[in-house]
Coordinates of C-alpha atoms in Angstrom, one line a residue:
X35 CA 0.0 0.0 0.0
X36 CA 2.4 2.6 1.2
X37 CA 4.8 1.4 -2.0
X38 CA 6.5 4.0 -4.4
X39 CA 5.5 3.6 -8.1
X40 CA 8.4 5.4 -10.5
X41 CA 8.0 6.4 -14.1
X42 CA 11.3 6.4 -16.3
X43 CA 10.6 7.9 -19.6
X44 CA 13.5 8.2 -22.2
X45 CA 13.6 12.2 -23.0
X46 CA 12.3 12.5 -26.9
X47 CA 15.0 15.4 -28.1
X48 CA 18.0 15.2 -25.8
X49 CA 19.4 18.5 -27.3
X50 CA 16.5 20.9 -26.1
X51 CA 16.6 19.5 -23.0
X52 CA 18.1 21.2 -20.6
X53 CA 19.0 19.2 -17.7
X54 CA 20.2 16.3 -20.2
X55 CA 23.0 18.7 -21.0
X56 CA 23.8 20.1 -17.4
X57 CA 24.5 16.2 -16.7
X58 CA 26.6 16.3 -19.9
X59 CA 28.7 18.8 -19.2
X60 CA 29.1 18.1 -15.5
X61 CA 30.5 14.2 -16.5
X62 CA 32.6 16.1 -18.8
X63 CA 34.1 18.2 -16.3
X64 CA 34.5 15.0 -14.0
X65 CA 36.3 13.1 -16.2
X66 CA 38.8 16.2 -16.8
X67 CA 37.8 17.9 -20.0
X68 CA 38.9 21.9 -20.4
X69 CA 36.0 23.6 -19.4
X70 CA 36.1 25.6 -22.6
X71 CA 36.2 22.9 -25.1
X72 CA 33.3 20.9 -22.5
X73 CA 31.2 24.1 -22.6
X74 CA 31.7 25.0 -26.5
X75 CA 30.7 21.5 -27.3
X76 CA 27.7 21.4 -25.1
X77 CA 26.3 24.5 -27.0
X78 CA 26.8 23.3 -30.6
X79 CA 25.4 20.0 -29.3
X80 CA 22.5 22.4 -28.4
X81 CA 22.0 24.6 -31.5
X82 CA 22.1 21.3 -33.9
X83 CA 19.3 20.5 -32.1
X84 CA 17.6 23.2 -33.4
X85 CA 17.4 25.6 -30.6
X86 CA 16.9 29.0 -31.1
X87 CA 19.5 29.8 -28.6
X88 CA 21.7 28.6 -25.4
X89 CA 23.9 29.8 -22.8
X90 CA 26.0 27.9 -20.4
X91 CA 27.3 29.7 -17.5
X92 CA 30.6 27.8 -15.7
X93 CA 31.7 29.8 -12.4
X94 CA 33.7 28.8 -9.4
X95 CA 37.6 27.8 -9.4
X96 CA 38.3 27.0 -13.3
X97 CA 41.9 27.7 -12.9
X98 CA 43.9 28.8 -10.5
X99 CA 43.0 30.0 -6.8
X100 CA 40.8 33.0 -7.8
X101 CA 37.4 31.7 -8.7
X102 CA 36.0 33.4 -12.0
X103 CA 32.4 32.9 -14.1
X104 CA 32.4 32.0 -18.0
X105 CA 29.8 32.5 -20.1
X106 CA 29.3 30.9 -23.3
X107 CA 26.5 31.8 -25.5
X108 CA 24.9 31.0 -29.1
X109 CA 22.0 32.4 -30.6
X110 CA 19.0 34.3 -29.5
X111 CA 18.2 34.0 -25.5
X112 CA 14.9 35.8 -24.5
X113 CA 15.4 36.7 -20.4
X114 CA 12.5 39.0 -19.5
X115 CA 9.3 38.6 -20.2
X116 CA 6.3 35.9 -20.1
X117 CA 8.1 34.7 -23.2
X118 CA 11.2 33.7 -21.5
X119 CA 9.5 31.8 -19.0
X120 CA 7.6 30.0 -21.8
X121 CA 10.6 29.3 -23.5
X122 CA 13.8 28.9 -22.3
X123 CA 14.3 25.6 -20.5
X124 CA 16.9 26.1 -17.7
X125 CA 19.2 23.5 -15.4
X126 CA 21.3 24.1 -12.6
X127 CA 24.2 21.9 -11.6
X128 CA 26.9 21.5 -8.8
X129 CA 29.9 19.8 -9.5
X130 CA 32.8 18.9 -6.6
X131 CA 36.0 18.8 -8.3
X132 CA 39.4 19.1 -6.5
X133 CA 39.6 22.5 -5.9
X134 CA 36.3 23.1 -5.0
X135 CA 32.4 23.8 -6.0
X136 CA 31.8 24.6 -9.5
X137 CA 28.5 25.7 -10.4
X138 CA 26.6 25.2 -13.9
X139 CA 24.0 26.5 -15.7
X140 CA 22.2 25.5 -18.7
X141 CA 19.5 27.9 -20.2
X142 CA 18.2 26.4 -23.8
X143 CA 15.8 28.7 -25.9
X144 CA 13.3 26.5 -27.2
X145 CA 11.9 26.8 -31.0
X146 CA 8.5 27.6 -31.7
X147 CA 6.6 24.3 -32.5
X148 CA 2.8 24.4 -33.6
X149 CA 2.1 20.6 -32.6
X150 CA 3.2 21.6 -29.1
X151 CA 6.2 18.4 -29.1
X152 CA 9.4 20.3 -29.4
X153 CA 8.9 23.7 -28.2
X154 CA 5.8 25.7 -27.1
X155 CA 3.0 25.9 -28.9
X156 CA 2.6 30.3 -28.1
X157 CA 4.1 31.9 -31.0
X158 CA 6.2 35.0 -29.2
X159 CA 5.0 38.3 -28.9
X160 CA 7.2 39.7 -31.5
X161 CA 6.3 37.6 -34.3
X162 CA 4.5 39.2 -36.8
X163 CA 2.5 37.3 -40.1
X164 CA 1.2 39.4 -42.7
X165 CA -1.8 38.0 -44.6
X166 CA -2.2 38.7 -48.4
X167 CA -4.9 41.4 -48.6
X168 CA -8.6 39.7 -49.9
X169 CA -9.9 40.7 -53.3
X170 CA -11.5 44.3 -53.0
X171 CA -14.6 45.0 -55.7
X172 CA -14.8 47.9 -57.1
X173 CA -16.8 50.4 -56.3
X174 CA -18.7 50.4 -59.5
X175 CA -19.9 46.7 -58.8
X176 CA -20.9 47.6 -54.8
X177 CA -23.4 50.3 -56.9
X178 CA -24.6 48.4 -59.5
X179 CA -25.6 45.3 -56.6
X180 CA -27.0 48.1 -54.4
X181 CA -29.2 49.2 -57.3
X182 CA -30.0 45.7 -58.4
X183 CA -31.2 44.7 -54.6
X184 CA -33.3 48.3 -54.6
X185 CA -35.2 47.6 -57.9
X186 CA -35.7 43.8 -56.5
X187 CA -37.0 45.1 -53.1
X188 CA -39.7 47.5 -55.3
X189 CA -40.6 44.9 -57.5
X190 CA -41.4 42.3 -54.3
X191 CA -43.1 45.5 -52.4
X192 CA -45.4 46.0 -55.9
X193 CA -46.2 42.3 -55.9
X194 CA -47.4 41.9 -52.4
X195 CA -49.4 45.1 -52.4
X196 CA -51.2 43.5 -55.5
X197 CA -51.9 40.9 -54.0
X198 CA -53.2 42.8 -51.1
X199 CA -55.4 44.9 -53.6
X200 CA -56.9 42.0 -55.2
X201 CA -57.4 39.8 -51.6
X202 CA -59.6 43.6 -50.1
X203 CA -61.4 43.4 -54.0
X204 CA -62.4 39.7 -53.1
X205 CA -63.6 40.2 -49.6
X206 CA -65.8 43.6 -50.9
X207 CA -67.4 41.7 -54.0
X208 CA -71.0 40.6 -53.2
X209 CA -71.2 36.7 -53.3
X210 CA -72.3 35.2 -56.6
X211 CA -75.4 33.5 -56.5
X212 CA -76.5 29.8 -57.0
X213 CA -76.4 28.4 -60.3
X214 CA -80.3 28.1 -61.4
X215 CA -80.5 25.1 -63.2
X216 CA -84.2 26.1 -66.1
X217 CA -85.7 22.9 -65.5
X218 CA -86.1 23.4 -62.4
X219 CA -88.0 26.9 -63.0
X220 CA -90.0 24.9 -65.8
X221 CA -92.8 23.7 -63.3
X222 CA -94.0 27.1 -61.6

């Protein structure tokens, strides 16, 4: 009853997501890669994937006893905004290496995708789709339909008041008498 049920599910694009490639770069840095060549990598790995853009962020003691903060960078990174919380996929990581704490961070700017699968579905703010204008009629034809539904409107308005005219001449006309068939006169 009181059991634990856990749900592994492989990630479907490895490159847009974000704490895939925090992991990444953090067994990178373990197994003693330069941090440049382990960050550059990460990023192209990242942009391949079709990412709009990505940033990794590497601080604490890189080299040397002074600790220092590298950014690395690659296309367009929104950071304000609703959009930027819509989009940008972010991981933070903590690696212990000899001389100390270093501290990663992962932001990946996620491409617009319509099915939802790959990226949000919101299109951002900025994005702007102009529509080919419709087919405009002249003003000529917009007339000559204005005057044909006016001389159609008349004509229907004459037709019902004829038949208005001729339904009042059929209520005021005296009722027609009987038939008188002569034979039947013939005897008196």
């Amino acid at each position: 009853d009181g059991a634990v049920e856990l749900y592994a599910e492989r990630v479907q694009n490895r490159g847009l997501c974000a704490q895939a490639q925090a992991e990444s770069l953090k067994f990178k840095l373990l197994a003693g890669l330069a941090v440049r060549r382990a960050c550059y990598g990460v990023v192209r790995f990242v942009m391949e994937a079709s990412a709009k853009g990505c940033e990794v962020i590497v601080s604490g003691k890189l080299r040397g006893q002074r600790a220092k903060a590298m950014k690395f960078g690659d296309g367009y990174m929104i950071k304000t905004g609703h959009a930027s919380q819509v989009y940008t996929d972010m991981a933070v990581r903590h690696v212990a290496m000899r001389q100390g704490m270093i501290g990663i961070r992962v932001s990946i700017m996620l491409p617009h995708d319509p099915k939802g699968i790959n990226g949000p579905k919101i299109p951002l703010d900025d994005v702007v789709t102009i529509l080919e204008p419709k087919e405009e009629p002249s003003p000529e034809s917009i007339l000559q339909a204005q005057q044909a539904a006016e001389a159609a409107a008349a004509a229907a308005q004459a037709a019902a008041l004829q038949q208005q005219l001729l339904a009042q001449q059929a209520a005021a006309a005296p009722p027609a008498a009987a038939p008188v068939d002569p034979a039947m006169n013939a005897g008196f």
